[in-house]
Amino acid sequence: MSDTLLIALFAFLGAGVAGLLGAGALWLLRRRSLTTSLTVVAAVAVTAMLAGTLAVAEAMFLSAHDLSVVTTVVAMAAVVSLATALVLGRWVVARSRALTLAARSFGDGGEFTAPHGPATAELTALSRELEATSAKLAESRERERLLESSRRELVAWISHDLRTPLAGLRAMSEALEDGVAADPDRYLRQIRTEVERLNDMVGDLFELSRIHAGTLALSPARMSVYDLVGDALAGAYPLAHEHGVRLVGDAVEPVPVEVDGKEMSRVLGNLLVNAIRRTPTDGTVMVAAERLLDGVVLSVTDGCGGIPEEDLPRVFDTGWRGTHARTPPAGAGLGLAIVRGIVEAHQGRATVRNIPGGCRFEVVLPAAAS
């Protein structure tokens, strides 16, 4: 065996022993700081070099003077390596602690701000991820705040809307019970009307609870938009006649969609009722349907006079009923929230925008497969 191979073998054996000892030390100190780990790595590198050198020196019978020179060189290298490892470790640990403090701030409800100064590529990437997470948490907190606000408004409005018909029902039932009702039949008709109103409110609450709980079960089937709109117009005609509002549905293309007919009829019914109640007498409510590149759009246009720009983002929120001038005589502001929930369950979207003299509600649905 040549001298080069012998030197390599003895150097490998000496360095291998040092490496195994270093690996054991790293495993025992795995929960300590990064500074400790870097120091151990530097010490292992120097020790491995020294062990290999000593093994080769012993095998090759180097003189004491030569061995002393080699040992001195290795010792100086060890001092420099350990000092460099300590400096690097303390710097990385300091950056990690600064990043930890910054992360704690947005975990307590604040916003994340990356520490100033240079950092390693890994810490910089982590800072970017934390900034993105902080932005998502801020959006989530804002949505939660708006949802909680809408829930409080809903509870207040529902309490008010339930109290009024219940008080009327109690008064009319007591009048009938005491025999002081001048026109019992009129009282009975009014009681029936109030009961139906309460039933509609409870039905809306139940539908909305299913939507929020994600338990709204759909039974999609292929049908024509023309038939869907036709049925909705027929159901809304009595209310439109009562309010003196004209219903127009001429601009409806017979394009196919794959939807739950019952739920989509509720969507169109809610939009039409909302439009009719907010359109003045002799006004017009128009329904249209057409095919677009990304699906089918159903629109309901009313003559309400428009919605304030600051209220447009809240139109589909639970409990929103607009200003007092736009508040309908019945309902708890659940109709449009139900519209959005059902449409989104169909993988569609519901929007609203102002037009001259009124506003236009649009429902975009995916087109049926050919």
Tab-separated table of C-alpha atoms in Angstrom:
chain	number	residue	atom	x	y	z
A	1	MET	CA	0.000	0.000	0.000
A	2	SER	CA	1.409	3.396	-0.987
A	3	ASP	CA	2.324	6.069	1.533
A	4	THR	CA	-0.479	8.325	0.314
A	5	LEU	CA	-3.102	5.681	1.025
A	6	LEU	CA	-1.642	5.012	4.460
A	7	ILE	CA	-1.700	8.718	5.287
A	8	ALA	CA	-5.290	8.979	4.087
A	9	LEU	CA	-6.311	5.910	6.103
A	10	PHE	CA	-4.728	7.084	9.363
A	11	ALA	CA	-6.097	10.619	8.868
A	12	PHE	CA	-9.584	9.255	8.219
A	13	LEU	CA	-9.489	7.037	11.313
A	14	GLY	CA	-8.357	9.878	13.559
A	15	ALA	CA	-10.867	12.361	12.095
A	16	GLY	CA	-13.619	9.726	12.197
A	17	VAL	CA	-13.193	9.215	15.935
A	18	ALA	CA	-13.359	12.985	16.479
A	19	GLY	CA	-16.410	13.210	14.231
A	20	LEU	CA	-18.263	10.486	16.164
A	21	LEU	CA	-17.514	12.206	19.442
A	22	GLY	CA	-18.713	15.510	17.961
A	23	ALA	CA	-21.919	13.930	16.681
A	24	GLY	CA	-22.589	12.584	20.169
A	25	ALA	CA	-21.961	15.993	21.676
A	26	LEU	CA	-24.333	17.638	19.174
A	27	TRP	CA	-27.049	15.098	20.010
A	28	LEU	CA	-26.653	15.720	23.746
A	29	LEU	CA	-26.723	19.507	23.223
A	30	ARG	CA	-29.496	19.520	20.575
A	31	ARG	CA	-31.814	21.596	22.771
A	32	ARG	CA	-29.220	24.239	23.567
A	33	SER	CA	-28.716	27.504	21.706
A	34	LEU	CA	-27.398	27.847	18.177
A	35	THR	CA	-24.196	29.396	19.540
A	36	THR	CA	-23.387	26.176	21.385
A	37	SER	CA	-24.047	24.063	18.303
A	38	LEU	CA	-21.845	26.247	16.095
A	39	THR	CA	-19.058	26.114	18.691
A	40	VAL	CA	-19.270	22.322	18.802
A	41	VAL	CA	-19.151	22.148	14.981
A	42	ALA	CA	-16.053	24.373	14.891
A	43	ALA	CA	-14.432	22.341	17.675
A	44	VAL	CA	-15.198	19.079	15.863
A	45	ALA	CA	-13.614	20.400	12.656
A	46	VAL	CA	-10.426	21.436	14.414
A	47	THR	CA	-10.298	18.300	16.586
A	48	ALA	CA	-10.820	16.085	13.546
A	49	MET	CA	-7.902	17.799	11.811
A	50	LEU	CA	-5.724	17.505	14.913
A	51	ALA	CA	-6.647	13.839	15.476
A	52	GLY	CA	-5.907	12.988	11.874
A	53	THR	CA	-2.591	14.823	12.047
A	54	LEU	CA	-1.585	13.076	15.267
A	55	ALA	CA	-2.540	9.691	13.840
A	56	VAL	CA	-0.454	10.309	10.737
A	57	ALA	CA	2.437	11.651	12.822
A	58	GLU	CA	2.390	8.590	15.035
A	59	ALA	CA	2.336	6.256	12.066
A	60	MET	CA	4.942	8.128	10.070
A	61	PHE	CA	7.205	8.696	13.116
A	62	LEU	CA	7.500	12.443	12.727
A	63	SER	CA	10.061	14.217	14.897
A	64	ALA	CA	8.973	15.909	18.102
A	65	HIS	CA	9.798	19.293	16.640
A	66	ASP	CA	7.651	18.739	13.550
A	67	LEU	CA	4.770	17.433	15.683
A	68	SER	CA	5.018	20.482	17.931
A	69	VAL	CA	4.861	22.785	14.908
A	70	VAL	CA	1.813	21.018	13.505
A	71	THR	CA	0.098	21.050	16.896
A	72	THR	CA	0.744	24.762	17.318
A	73	VAL	CA	-0.703	25.537	13.884
A	74	VAL	CA	-3.807	23.454	14.639
A	75	ALA	CA	-4.225	25.160	18.035
A	76	MET	CA	-4.132	28.618	16.444
A	77	ALA	CA	-6.671	27.465	13.865
A	78	ALA	CA	-8.854	26.181	16.703
A	79	VAL	CA	-8.757	29.540	18.477
A	80	VAL	CA	-9.755	31.422	15.328
A	81	SER	CA	-12.456	28.882	14.417
A	82	LEU	CA	-14.011	28.915	17.891
A	83	ALA	CA	-13.974	32.713	18.021
A	84	THR	CA	-15.622	32.924	14.589
A	85	ALA	CA	-18.262	30.346	15.616
A	86	LEU	CA	-19.029	32.271	18.810
A	87	VAL	CA	-19.393	35.591	16.974
A	88	LEU	CA	-21.573	34.051	14.254
A	89	GLY	CA	-23.671	32.154	16.772
A	90	ARG	CA	-24.294	35.211	18.963
A	91	TRP	CA	-25.257	37.261	15.885
A	92	VAL	CA	-27.710	34.647	14.611
A	93	VAL	CA	-29.171	34.179	18.101
A	94	ALA	CA	-29.613	37.938	18.493
A	95	ARG	CA	-31.447	38.114	15.149
A	96	SER	CA	-33.604	35.144	16.157
A	97	ARG	CA	-34.528	36.792	19.455
A	98	ALA	CA	-35.434	40.031	17.682
A	99	LEU	CA	-37.603	38.037	15.274
A	100	THR	CA	-39.230	36.239	18.214
A	101	LEU	CA	-40.122	39.537	19.912
A	102	ALA	CA	-41.533	40.911	16.638
A	103	ALA	CA	-43.602	37.746	16.130
A	104	ARG	CA	-44.934	37.985	19.695
A	105	SER	CA	-46.292	41.465	18.963
A	106	PHE	CA	-48.692	40.361	16.238
A	107	GLY	CA	-49.543	37.217	18.203
A	108	ASP	CA	-50.862	39.533	20.948
A	109	GLY	CA	-53.094	41.397	18.490
A	110	GLY	CA	-50.653	43.817	16.886
A	111	GLU	CA	-48.998	43.903	13.493
A	112	PHE	CA	-45.728	42.211	12.626
A	113	THR	CA	-42.796	44.473	11.764
A	114	ALA	CA	-39.599	42.773	10.622
A	115	PRO	CA	-36.507	43.709	12.682
A	116	HIS	CA	-34.148	46.164	11.031
A	117	GLY	CA	-30.678	45.153	9.965
A	118	PRO	CA	-29.120	42.318	7.937
A	119	ALA	CA	-30.166	38.723	8.509
A	120	THR	CA	-29.519	35.300	7.050
A	121	ALA	CA	-31.514	34.192	4.009
A	122	GLU	CA	-33.532	31.766	6.160
A	123	LEU	CA	-34.457	34.427	8.734
A	124	THR	CA	-35.340	36.875	5.951
A	125	ALA	CA	-37.632	34.289	4.359
A	126	LEU	CA	-39.196	33.607	7.771
A	127	SER	CA	-39.783	37.350	8.237
A	128	ARG	CA	-41.596	37.517	4.904
A	129	GLU	CA	-43.806	34.582	5.874
A	130	LEU	CA	-44.580	36.189	9.231
A	131	GLU	CA	-45.490	39.457	7.492
A	132	ALA	CA	-47.875	37.581	5.180
A	133	THR	CA	-49.356	35.718	8.162
A	134	SER	CA	-49.742	38.997	10.052
A	135	ALA	CA	-51.669	40.506	7.139
A	136	LYS	CA	-53.949	37.453	6.976
A	137	LEU	CA	-54.559	37.620	10.741
A	138	ALA	CA	-55.410	41.324	10.483
A	139	GLU	CA	-57.932	40.564	7.745
A	140	SER	CA	-59.355	37.718	9.824
A	141	ARG	CA	-59.699	39.965	12.888
A	142	GLU	CA	-61.449	42.603	10.806
A	143	ARG	CA	-63.857	40.022	9.362
A	144	GLU	CA	-64.515	38.699	12.874
A	145	ARG	CA	-65.146	42.220	14.143
A	146	LEU	CA	-67.580	42.967	11.319
A	147	LEU	CA	-69.297	39.603	11.802
A	148	GLU	CA	-69.677	40.181	15.530
A	149	SER	CA	-71.030	43.664	14.863
A	150	SER	CA	-73.548	42.330	12.367
A	151	ARG	CA	-74.583	39.617	14.825
A	152	ARG	CA	-75.221	42.196	17.538
A	153	GLU	CA	-77.241	44.290	15.105
A	154	LEU	CA	-79.155	41.192	14.017
A	155	VAL	CA	-80.024	40.260	17.603
A	156	ALA	CA	-81.201	43.809	18.287
A	157	TRP	CA	-83.298	43.983	15.116
A	158	ILE	CA	-84.726	40.490	15.555
A	159	SER	CA	-85.679	41.321	19.143
A	160	HIS	CA	-87.436	44.475	17.971
A	161	ASP	CA	-89.139	42.795	15.005
A	162	LEU	CA	-90.331	39.895	17.133
A	163	ARG	CA	-91.570	42.118	19.942
A	164	THR	CA	-93.859	44.149	17.689
A	165	PRO	CA	-95.920	41.296	16.163
A	166	LEU	CA	-95.954	39.380	19.449
A	167	ALA	CA	-97.353	42.410	21.266
A	168	GLY	CA	-100.004	42.771	18.565
A	169	LEU	CA	-100.889	39.090	18.731
A	170	ARG	CA	-101.200	39.281	22.500
A	171	ALA	CA	-103.446	42.340	22.355
A	172	MET	CA	-105.698	40.856	19.647
A	173	SER	CA	-105.954	37.470	21.385
A	174	GLU	CA	-106.888	39.176	24.675
A	175	ALA	CA	-109.504	41.258	22.867
A	176	LEU	CA	-111.014	38.137	21.308
A	177	GLU	CA	-110.835	36.291	24.623
A	178	ASP	CA	-112.602	39.116	26.489
A	179	GLY	CA	-115.210	39.468	23.737
A	180	VAL	CA	-114.481	43.154	23.136
A	181	ALA	CA	-113.318	42.789	19.515
A	182	ALA	CA	-115.588	44.884	17.291
A	183	ASP	CA	-114.750	42.771	14.209
A	184	PRO	CA	-113.520	39.298	15.232
A	185	ASP	CA	-112.990	38.193	11.618
A	186	ARG	CA	-110.662	41.128	10.955
A	187	TYR	CA	-108.731	40.315	14.119
A	188	LEU	CA	-108.386	36.688	13.017
A	189	ARG	CA	-107.113	37.745	9.574
A	190	GLN	CA	-104.604	40.069	11.200
A	191	ILE	CA	-103.467	37.318	13.560
A	192	ARG	CA	-102.927	35.018	10.583
A	193	THR	CA	-100.900	37.735	8.812
A	194	GLU	CA	-98.674	38.273	11.840
A	195	VAL	CA	-98.183	34.527	12.310
A	196	GLU	CA	-97.125	34.172	8.669
A	197	ARG	CA	-94.706	37.072	9.141
A	198	LEU	CA	-93.197	35.397	12.189
A	199	ASN	CA	-92.995	32.110	10.312
A	200	ASP	CA	-91.101	33.803	7.466
A	201	MET	CA	-88.653	35.349	9.917
A	202	VAL	CA	-88.021	32.022	11.637
A	203	GLY	CA	-87.574	30.370	8.240
A	204	ASP	CA	-85.004	32.990	7.236
A	205	LEU	CA	-83.107	32.485	10.489
A	206	PHE	CA	-83.082	28.718	9.993
A	207	GLU	CA	-81.863	29.074	6.397
A	208	LEU	CA	-79.129	31.492	7.439
A	209	SER	CA	-78.000	29.205	10.264
A	210	ARG	CA	-77.651	26.319	7.785
A	211	ILE	CA	-75.593	28.513	5.459
A	212	HIS	CA	-73.264	29.686	8.236
A	213	ALA	CA	-72.903	26.144	9.581
A	214	GLY	CA	-72.052	24.806	6.103
A	215	THR	CA	-74.921	22.303	6.198
A	216	LEU	CA	-76.855	23.693	3.239
A	217	ALA	CA	-77.438	20.593	1.108
A	218	LEU	CA	-77.871	21.322	-2.594
A	219	SER	CA	-79.541	19.108	-5.195
A	220	PRO	CA	-78.366	20.591	-8.479
A	221	ALA	CA	-80.210	19.802	-11.686
A	222	ARG	CA	-79.963	21.122	-15.229
A	223	MET	CA	-82.632	23.699	-16.011
A	224	SER	CA	-83.243	26.767	-18.150
A	225	VAL	CA	-82.759	30.249	-16.727
A	226	TYR	CA	-85.893	31.252	-18.620
A	227	ASP	CA	-88.042	28.849	-16.578
A	228	LEU	CA	-86.304	29.844	-13.338
A	229	VAL	CA	-86.973	33.557	-13.882
A	230	GLY	CA	-90.502	32.909	-15.095
A	231	ASP	CA	-91.438	31.091	-11.893
A	232	ALA	CA	-89.866	33.826	-9.761
A	233	LEU	CA	-91.782	36.571	-11.614
A	234	ALA	CA	-95.041	34.687	-11.209
A	235	GLY	CA	-94.458	34.357	-7.463
A	236	ALA	CA	-93.584	38.041	-7.053
A	237	TYR	CA	-96.441	39.415	-9.180
A	238	PRO	CA	-99.028	39.715	-6.335
A	239	LEU	CA	-96.605	41.781	-4.208
A	240	ALA	CA	-95.719	43.954	-7.204
A	241	HIS	CA	-99.410	44.519	-7.966
A	242	GLU	CA	-100.036	45.480	-4.338
A	243	HIS	CA	-97.225	48.082	-4.464
A	244	GLY	CA	-98.103	49.321	-7.937
A	245	VAL	CA	-94.748	48.226	-9.387
A	246	ARG	CA	-94.289	46.874	-12.930
A	247	LEU	CA	-92.319	43.664	-13.397
A	248	VAL	CA	-90.377	43.294	-16.655
A	249	GLY	CA	-88.621	40.084	-17.661
A	250	ASP	CA	-88.247	40.351	-21.425
A	251	ALA	CA	-84.425	40.286	-21.561
A	252	VAL	CA	-84.004	36.692	-20.397
A	253	GLU	CA	-82.001	34.308	-22.551
A	254	PRO	CA	-82.892	30.593	-22.317
A	255	VAL	CA	-79.418	29.506	-21.264
A	256	PRO	CA	-78.934	26.314	-19.232
A	257	VAL	CA	-77.609	26.264	-15.678
A	258	GLU	CA	-77.040	23.481	-13.190
A	259	VAL	CA	-78.454	24.663	-9.863
A	260	ASP	CA	-80.726	23.701	-7.011
A	261	GLY	CA	-84.047	24.976	-8.336
A	262	LYS	CA	-85.611	25.483	-4.901
A	263	GLU	CA	-82.690	27.450	-3.488
A	264	MET	CA	-82.198	29.576	-6.609
A	265	SER	CA	-85.921	30.364	-6.642
A	266	ARG	CA	-85.419	31.661	-3.114
A	267	VAL	CA	-82.509	33.798	-4.321
A	268	LEU	CA	-84.550	35.391	-7.105
A	269	GLY	CA	-87.573	35.717	-4.811
A	270	ASN	CA	-85.554	37.565	-2.171
A	271	LEU	CA	-84.044	39.890	-4.777
A	272	LEU	CA	-87.460	40.633	-6.300
A	273	VAL	CA	-89.130	41.256	-2.932
A	274	ASN	CA	-86.269	43.532	-1.947
A	275	ALA	CA	-86.525	45.434	-5.248
A	276	ILE	CA	-90.332	45.757	-5.158
A	277	ARG	CA	-90.426	47.077	-1.594
A	278	ARG	CA	-87.813	49.714	-2.382
A	279	THR	CA	-89.222	50.850	-5.708
A	280	PRO	CA	-91.808	53.655	-5.571
A	281	THR	CA	-95.312	53.251	-6.968
A	282	ASP	CA	-95.450	53.243	-10.793
A	283	GLY	CA	-91.780	52.230	-10.810
A	284	THR	CA	-90.289	49.288	-12.684
A	285	VAL	CA	-88.357	46.241	-11.581
A	286	MET	CA	-86.535	44.528	-14.431
A	287	VAL	CA	-85.094	41.010	-14.496
A	288	ALA	CA	-82.525	39.969	-17.093
A	289	ALA	CA	-80.328	36.949	-17.780
A	290	GLU	CA	-77.510	36.522	-20.264
A	291	ARG	CA	-74.499	34.340	-20.939
A	292	LEU	CA	-71.021	35.690	-20.199
A	293	LEU	CA	-67.555	34.281	-20.749
A	294	ASP	CA	-67.306	33.133	-17.120
A	295	GLY	CA	-70.868	31.897	-16.710
A	296	VAL	CA	-74.440	33.159	-16.586
A	297	VAL	CA	-75.452	36.453	-14.998
A	298	LEU	CA	-78.918	37.072	-13.541
A	299	SER	CA	-79.713	40.678	-12.706
A	300	VAL	CA	-82.525	42.468	-10.884
A	301	THR	CA	-82.736	46.232	-11.431
A	302	ASP	CA	-84.933	48.432	-9.232
A	303	GLY	CA	-85.823	52.112	-8.905
A	304	CYS	CA	-84.793	52.622	-5.274
A	305	GLY	CA	-82.804	55.767	-6.020
A	306	GLY	CA	-79.450	54.165	-5.256
A	307	ILE	CA	-77.514	53.016	-2.215
A	308	PRO	CA	-74.948	55.265	-0.501
A	309	GLU	CA	-71.460	54.336	-1.658
A	310	GLU	CA	-70.266	53.702	1.903
A	311	ASP	CA	-73.061	51.140	2.378
A	312	LEU	CA	-72.440	49.132	-0.801
A	313	PRO	CA	-69.846	46.795	0.797
A	314	ARG	CA	-72.324	45.951	3.611
A	315	VAL	CA	-75.412	45.252	1.513
A	316	PHE	CA	-75.040	41.454	1.790
A	317	ASP	CA	-74.050	41.469	5.470
A	318	THR	CA	-76.277	39.696	7.962
A	319	GLY	CA	-78.768	42.118	9.494
A	320	TRP	CA	-78.044	45.036	7.140
A	321	ARG	CA	-81.179	46.986	6.229
A	322	GLY	CA	-79.735	50.314	5.130
A	323	THR	CA	-80.881	53.729	6.270
A	324	HIS	CA	-84.233	54.316	7.925
A	325	ALA	CA	-85.571	55.709	4.674
A	326	ARG	CA	-84.818	52.386	2.947
A	327	THR	CA	-85.886	50.079	5.750
A	328	PRO	CA	-88.825	47.914	4.638
A	329	PRO	CA	-91.905	47.502	6.830
A	330	ALA	CA	-91.034	43.856	7.439
A	331	GLY	CA	-88.003	41.624	7.595
A	332	ALA	CA	-84.853	41.526	9.666
A	333	GLY	CA	-82.247	42.168	7.007
A	334	LEU	CA	-81.635	38.478	6.299
A	335	GLY	CA	-82.801	38.234	2.688
A	336	LEU	CA	-79.665	39.484	0.973
A	337	ALA	CA	-77.386	37.576	3.358
A	338	ILE	CA	-79.273	34.417	2.375
A	339	VAL	CA	-78.858	35.353	-1.295
A	340	ARG	CA	-75.093	35.596	-0.953
A	341	GLY	CA	-74.855	32.345	1.030
A	342	ILE	CA	-76.865	30.333	-1.496
A	343	VAL	CA	-75.065	31.820	-4.488
A	344	GLU	CA	-71.626	31.146	-2.991
A	345	ALA	CA	-72.731	27.580	-2.211
A	346	HIS	CA	-73.292	27.264	-6.007
A	347	GLN	CA	-69.696	28.495	-6.581
A	348	GLY	CA	-71.061	31.816	-7.829
A	349	ARG	CA	-70.946	35.401	-6.624
A	350	ALA	CA	-73.485	38.116	-5.803
A	351	THR	CA	-72.762	41.815	-6.339
A	352	VAL	CA	-74.572	45.138	-6.336
A	353	ARG	CA	-73.863	48.485	-7.988
A	354	ASN	CA	-75.677	51.757	-8.431
A	355	ILE	CA	-77.194	52.789	-11.734
A	356	PRO	CA	-79.073	55.986	-12.633
A	357	GLY	CA	-82.264	56.015	-10.560
A	358	GLY	CA	-81.682	52.778	-8.690
A	359	CYS	CA	-79.359	49.827	-8.213
A	360	ARG	CA	-78.623	46.569	-9.981
A	361	PHE	CA	-78.136	43.274	-8.159
A	362	GLU	CA	-76.236	40.643	-10.142
A	363	VAL	CA	-75.844	36.929	-9.528
A	364	VAL	CA	-73.155	35.189	-11.569
A	365	LEU	CA	-73.432	31.401	-11.801
A	366	PRO	CA	-71.194	28.866	-13.556
A	367	ALA	CA	-72.583	27.816	-16.909
A	368	ALA	CA	-73.874	24.256	-17.239
A	369	ALA	CA	-71.544	21.807	-18.965
A	370	SER	CA	-72.357	21.279	-22.611
